Coordinates of C-alpha atoms in Angstrom, one line a residue:
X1347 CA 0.0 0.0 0.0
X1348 CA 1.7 3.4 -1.1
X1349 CA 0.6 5.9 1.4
X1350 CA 0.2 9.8 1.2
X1351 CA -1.0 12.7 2.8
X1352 CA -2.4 16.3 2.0
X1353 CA 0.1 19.4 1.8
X1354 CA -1.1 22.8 0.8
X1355 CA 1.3 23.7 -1.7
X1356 CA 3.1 27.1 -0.9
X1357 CA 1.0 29.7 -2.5
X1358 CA -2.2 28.4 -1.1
X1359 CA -3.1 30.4 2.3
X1360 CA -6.4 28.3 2.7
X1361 CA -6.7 25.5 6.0
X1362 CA -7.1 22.1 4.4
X1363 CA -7.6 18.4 5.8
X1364 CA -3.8 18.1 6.1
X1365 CA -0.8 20.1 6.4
X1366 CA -1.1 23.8 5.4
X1367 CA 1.3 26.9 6.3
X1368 CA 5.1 25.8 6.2
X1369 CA 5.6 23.9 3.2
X1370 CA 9.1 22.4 3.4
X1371 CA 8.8 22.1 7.1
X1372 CA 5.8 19.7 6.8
X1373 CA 7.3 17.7 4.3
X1374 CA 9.9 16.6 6.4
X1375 CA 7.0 15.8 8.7
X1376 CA 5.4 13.8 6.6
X1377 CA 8.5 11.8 5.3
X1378 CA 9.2 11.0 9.5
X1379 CA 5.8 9.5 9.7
X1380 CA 6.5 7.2 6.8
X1381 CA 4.3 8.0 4.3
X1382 CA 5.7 7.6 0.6
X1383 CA 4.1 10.7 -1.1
X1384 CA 2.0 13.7 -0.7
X1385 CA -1.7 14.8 -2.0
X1386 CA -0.6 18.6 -3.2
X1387 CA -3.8 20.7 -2.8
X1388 CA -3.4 23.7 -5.2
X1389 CA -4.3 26.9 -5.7
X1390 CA -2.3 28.2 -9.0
X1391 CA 0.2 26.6 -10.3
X1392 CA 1.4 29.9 -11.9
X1393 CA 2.0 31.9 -8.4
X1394 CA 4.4 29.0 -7.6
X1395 CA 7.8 28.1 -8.6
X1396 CA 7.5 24.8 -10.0
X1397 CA 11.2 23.8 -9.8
X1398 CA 11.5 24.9 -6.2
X1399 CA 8.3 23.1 -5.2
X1400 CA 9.6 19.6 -6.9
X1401 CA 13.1 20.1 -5.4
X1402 CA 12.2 20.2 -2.2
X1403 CA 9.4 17.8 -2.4
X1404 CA 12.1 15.0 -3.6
X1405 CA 15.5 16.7 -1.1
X1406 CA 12.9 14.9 1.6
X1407 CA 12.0 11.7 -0.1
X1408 CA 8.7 11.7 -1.1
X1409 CA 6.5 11.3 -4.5
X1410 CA 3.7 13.2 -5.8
X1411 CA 0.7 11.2 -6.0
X1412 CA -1.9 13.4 -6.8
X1413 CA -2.8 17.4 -7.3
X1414 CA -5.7 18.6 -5.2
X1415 CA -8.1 21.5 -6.5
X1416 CA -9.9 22.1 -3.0
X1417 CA -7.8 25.6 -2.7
X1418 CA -9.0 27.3 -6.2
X1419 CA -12.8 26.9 -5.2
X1420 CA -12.2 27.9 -1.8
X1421 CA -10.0 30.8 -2.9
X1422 CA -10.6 32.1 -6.4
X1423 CA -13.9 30.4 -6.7
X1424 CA -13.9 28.9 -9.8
X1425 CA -15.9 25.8 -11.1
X1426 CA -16.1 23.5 -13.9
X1427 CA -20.1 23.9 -13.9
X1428 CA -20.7 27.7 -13.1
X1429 CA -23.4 30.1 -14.5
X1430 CA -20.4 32.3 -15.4
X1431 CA -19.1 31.1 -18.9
X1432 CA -16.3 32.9 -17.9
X1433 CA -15.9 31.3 -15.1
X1434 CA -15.8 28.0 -16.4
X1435 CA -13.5 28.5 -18.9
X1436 CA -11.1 30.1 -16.8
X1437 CA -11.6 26.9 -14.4
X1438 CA -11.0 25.1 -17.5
X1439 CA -7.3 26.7 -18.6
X1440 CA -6.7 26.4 -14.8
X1441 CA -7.2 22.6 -14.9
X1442 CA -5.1 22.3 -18.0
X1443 CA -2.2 24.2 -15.9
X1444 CA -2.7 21.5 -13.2
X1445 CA -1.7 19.1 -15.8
X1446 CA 1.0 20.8 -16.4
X1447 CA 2.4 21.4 -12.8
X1448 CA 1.2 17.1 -12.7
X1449 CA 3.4 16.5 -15.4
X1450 CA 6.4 18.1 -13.7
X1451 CA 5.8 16.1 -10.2
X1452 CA 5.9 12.6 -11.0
X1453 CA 2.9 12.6 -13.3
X1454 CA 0.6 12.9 -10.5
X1455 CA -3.1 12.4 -11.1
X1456 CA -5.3 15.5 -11.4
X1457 CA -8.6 15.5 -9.2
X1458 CA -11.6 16.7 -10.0
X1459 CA -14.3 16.4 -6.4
X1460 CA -16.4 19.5 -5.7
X1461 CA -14.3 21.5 -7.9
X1462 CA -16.6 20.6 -10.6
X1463 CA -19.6 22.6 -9.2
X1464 CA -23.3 22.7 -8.9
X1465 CA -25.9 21.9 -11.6
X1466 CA -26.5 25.2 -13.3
X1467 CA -29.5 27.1 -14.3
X1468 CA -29.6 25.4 -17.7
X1469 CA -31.0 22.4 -15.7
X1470 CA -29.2 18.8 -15.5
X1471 CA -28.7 17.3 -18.9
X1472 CA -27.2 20.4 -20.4
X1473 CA -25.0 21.0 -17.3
X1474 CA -23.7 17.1 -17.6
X1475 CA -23.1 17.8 -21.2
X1476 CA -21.2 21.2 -20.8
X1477 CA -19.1 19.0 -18.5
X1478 CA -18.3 16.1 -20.5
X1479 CA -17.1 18.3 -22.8
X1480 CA -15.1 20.0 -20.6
X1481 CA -13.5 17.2 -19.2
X1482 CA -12.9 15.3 -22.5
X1483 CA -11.3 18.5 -23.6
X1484 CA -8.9 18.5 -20.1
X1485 CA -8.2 14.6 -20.5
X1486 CA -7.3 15.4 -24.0
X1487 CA -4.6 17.6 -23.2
X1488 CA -3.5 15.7 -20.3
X1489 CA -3.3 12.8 -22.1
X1490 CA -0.5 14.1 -24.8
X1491 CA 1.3 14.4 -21.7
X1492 CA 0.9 11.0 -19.6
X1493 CA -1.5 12.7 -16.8
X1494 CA -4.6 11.0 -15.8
X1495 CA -7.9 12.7 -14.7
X1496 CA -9.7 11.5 -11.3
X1497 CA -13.7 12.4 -10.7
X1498 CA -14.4 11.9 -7.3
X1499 CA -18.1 11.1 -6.7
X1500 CA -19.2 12.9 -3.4
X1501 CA -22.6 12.3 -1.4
X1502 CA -26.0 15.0 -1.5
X1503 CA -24.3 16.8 1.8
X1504 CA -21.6 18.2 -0.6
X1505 CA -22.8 18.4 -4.3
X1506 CA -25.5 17.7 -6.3
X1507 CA -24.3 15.6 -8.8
X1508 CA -22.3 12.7 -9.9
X1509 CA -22.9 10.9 -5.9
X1510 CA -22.3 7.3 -7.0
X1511 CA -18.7 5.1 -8.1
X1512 CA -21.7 3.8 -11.0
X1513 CA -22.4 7.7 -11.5
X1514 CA -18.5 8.6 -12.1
X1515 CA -18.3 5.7 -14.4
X1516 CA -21.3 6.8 -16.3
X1517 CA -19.8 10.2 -16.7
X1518 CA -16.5 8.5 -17.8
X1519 CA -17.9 6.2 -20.4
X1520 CA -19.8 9.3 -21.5
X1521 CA -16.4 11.0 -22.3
X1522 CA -14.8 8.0 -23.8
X1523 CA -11.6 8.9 -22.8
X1524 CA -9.4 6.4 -21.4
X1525 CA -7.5 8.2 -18.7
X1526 CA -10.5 9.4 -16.8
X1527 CA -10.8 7.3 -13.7
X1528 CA -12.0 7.2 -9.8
X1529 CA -11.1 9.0 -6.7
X1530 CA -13.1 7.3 -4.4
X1531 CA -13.3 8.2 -0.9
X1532 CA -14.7 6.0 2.1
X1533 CA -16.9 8.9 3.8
X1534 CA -18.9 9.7 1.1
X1535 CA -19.0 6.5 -0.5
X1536 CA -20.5 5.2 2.7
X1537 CA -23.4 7.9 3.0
X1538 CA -24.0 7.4 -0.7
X1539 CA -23.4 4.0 -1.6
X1540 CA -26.3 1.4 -0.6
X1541 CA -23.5 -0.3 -0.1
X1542 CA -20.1 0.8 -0.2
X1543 CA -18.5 -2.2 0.1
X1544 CA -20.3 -3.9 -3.0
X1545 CA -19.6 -0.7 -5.2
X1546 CA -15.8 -1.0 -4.4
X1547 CA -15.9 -4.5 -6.0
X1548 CA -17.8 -3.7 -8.6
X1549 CA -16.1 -0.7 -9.8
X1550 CA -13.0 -0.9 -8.2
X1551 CA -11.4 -1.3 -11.9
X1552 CA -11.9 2.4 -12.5
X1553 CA -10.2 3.8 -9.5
X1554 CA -6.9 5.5 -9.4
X1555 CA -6.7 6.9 -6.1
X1556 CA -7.8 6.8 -2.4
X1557 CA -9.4 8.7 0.1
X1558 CA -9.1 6.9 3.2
X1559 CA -11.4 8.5 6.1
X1560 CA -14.1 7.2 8.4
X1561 CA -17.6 8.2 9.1
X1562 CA -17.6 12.1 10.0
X1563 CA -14.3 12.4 8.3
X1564 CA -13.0 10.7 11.5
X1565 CA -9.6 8.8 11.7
X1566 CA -10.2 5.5 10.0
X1567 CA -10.8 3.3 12.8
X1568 CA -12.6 5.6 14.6
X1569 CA -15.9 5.4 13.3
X1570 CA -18.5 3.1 12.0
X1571 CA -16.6 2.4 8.8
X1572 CA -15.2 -1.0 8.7
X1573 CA -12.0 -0.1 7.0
X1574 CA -10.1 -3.2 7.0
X1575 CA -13.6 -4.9 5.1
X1576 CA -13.5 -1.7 2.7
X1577 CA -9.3 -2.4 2.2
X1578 CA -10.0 -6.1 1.4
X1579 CA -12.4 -5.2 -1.0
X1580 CA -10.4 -2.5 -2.5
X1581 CA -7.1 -5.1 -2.5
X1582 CA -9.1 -7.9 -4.4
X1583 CA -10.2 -5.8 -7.2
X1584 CA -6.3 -5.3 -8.3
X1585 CA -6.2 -1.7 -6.9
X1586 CA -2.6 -0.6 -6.0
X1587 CA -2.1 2.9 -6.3
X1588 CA -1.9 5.3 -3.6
X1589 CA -4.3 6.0 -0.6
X1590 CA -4.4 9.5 1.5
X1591 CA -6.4 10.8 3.8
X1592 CA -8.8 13.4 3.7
X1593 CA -10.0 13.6 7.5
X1594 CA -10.6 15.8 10.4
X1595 CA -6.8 17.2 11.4
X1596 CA -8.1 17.9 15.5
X1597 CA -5.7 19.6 17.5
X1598 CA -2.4 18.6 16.4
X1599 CA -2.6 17.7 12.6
X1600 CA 1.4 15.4 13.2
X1601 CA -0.6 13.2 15.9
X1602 CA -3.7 12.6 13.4
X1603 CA -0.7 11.9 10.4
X1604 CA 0.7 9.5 12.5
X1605 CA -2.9 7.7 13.8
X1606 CA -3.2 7.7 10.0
X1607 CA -0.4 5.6 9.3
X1608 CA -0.6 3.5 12.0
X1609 CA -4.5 2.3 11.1
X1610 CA -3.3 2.2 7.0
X1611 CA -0.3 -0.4 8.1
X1612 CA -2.8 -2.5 10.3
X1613 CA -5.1 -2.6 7.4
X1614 CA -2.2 -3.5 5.3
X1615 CA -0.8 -6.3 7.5
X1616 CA -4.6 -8.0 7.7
X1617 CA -5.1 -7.6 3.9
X1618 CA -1.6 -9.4 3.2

């Protein structure tokens, strides 16, 4: 099991699930704990230095497994699915940089969760179709330069669309492209799922990359999740890509890093 957790990278000023505020500092955090990459949240790619970034992600050890885009809704508010065409096409280029920056740093996968916004005025079909065209027109580009594309299906308390691992795929097969897959993540598959475990053997195929978190974004373990069930699952369906964590970081986010890591190599040791 390659583990990871979430960094802010350094021009992002916005609190995340994970590390945020003293970039190289956390790094070496994160390598001490033992995970073997990161999950870079970012903001814009072109308020950072690139080169910096990637040289001091790899002078402490660690891979990029994925790019985040929780920091450009949060902070420049931009959308894939906005009323503003504007908007979206901005949130459009600004994906296509992602690729970019992803292509630098270890060909990370690029993820797409609530940053693809709301259903817009123009009702449901038409929004689904401005987005299919959106993202086959991302994958396209990110796929002249080895990047992949992950939708992450969330539950009705965070979006209002694409809520299933049978909805992403829909939306996938809709595209056509080949290096769309899944992010799926444990909370929200487990409020949307009928049941999650099922929908992680069925599907598993598509996905690329792991949320780990429990019920109420708790630490694994910690909730009603049964997360060595859902790692089983997960483990028999071929997946071996990366798993973070995207949970509450309490007090001291170091001591909920290290829980983290703890629970993932229990789950790995009863899955082995």
């Amino acid at each position: 099991m390659k583990k990871a957790y979430p960094i802010a990278s350094p021009e992002s000023s916005v609190s995340i699930m994970g590390f945020y505020g003293n970039f190289e500092e956390d790094l070496k955090k994160i390598k001490a704990l033992g995970y073997d990459g990161i999950e870079l949240l970012v903001k814009n790619p072109d308020e950072m230095n690139m080169e910096l970034v990637y040289e001091t992600i790899k002078k402490n050890g660690l891979n990029v497994a994925a790019i985040g885009t929780n920091p450009i809704f949060k902070e420049d508010k931009l959308y894939l699915m906005d009323n503003n065409e504007n908007v979206r096409i901005q949130a459009v280029e600004r994906t296509k940089r992602l690729v970019d920056l992803a292509e630098k740093l270890d060909k990370a996968c690029v993820c797409i969760g609530k940053y693809r916004g709301n259903i817009m005025s123009c009702g449901m079909e038409e929004s689904m179709s401005i987005l299919t065209d959106e993202l086959k027109d991302i994958a396209a580009y990110a796929g002249k330069k080895g990047v992949k594309i992950m939708i992450e299906p969330q539950s009705e308390s965070n979006i209002d669309n694409i809520f299933t691992a049978e909805d992403a795929v829909k939306i996938i097969e809709r595209t056509g492209c080949k290096n769309i897959g899944i992010l799926y993540d444990f909370f929200h598959g487990n409020l949307a799922e009928k049941d999650m475990y099922e929908a992680i053997e069925k599907y598993g195929k598509y996905f690329g990359f792991i949320h780990c978190s429990d019920s109420e974004r708790k630490i694994p373990s910690e909730g009603t999740i049964n997360i060595n069930k859902a790692f089983e699952v997960l483990y028999k369906t071929g997946y071996s890509d990366y798993v973070s964590l995207e949970i509450e970081q309490g007090q001291d986010t170091f001591e909920t890093a290290k829980k983290s890591i703890e629970v993932l190599k229990n789950a790995e040791k009863s899955i082995s």
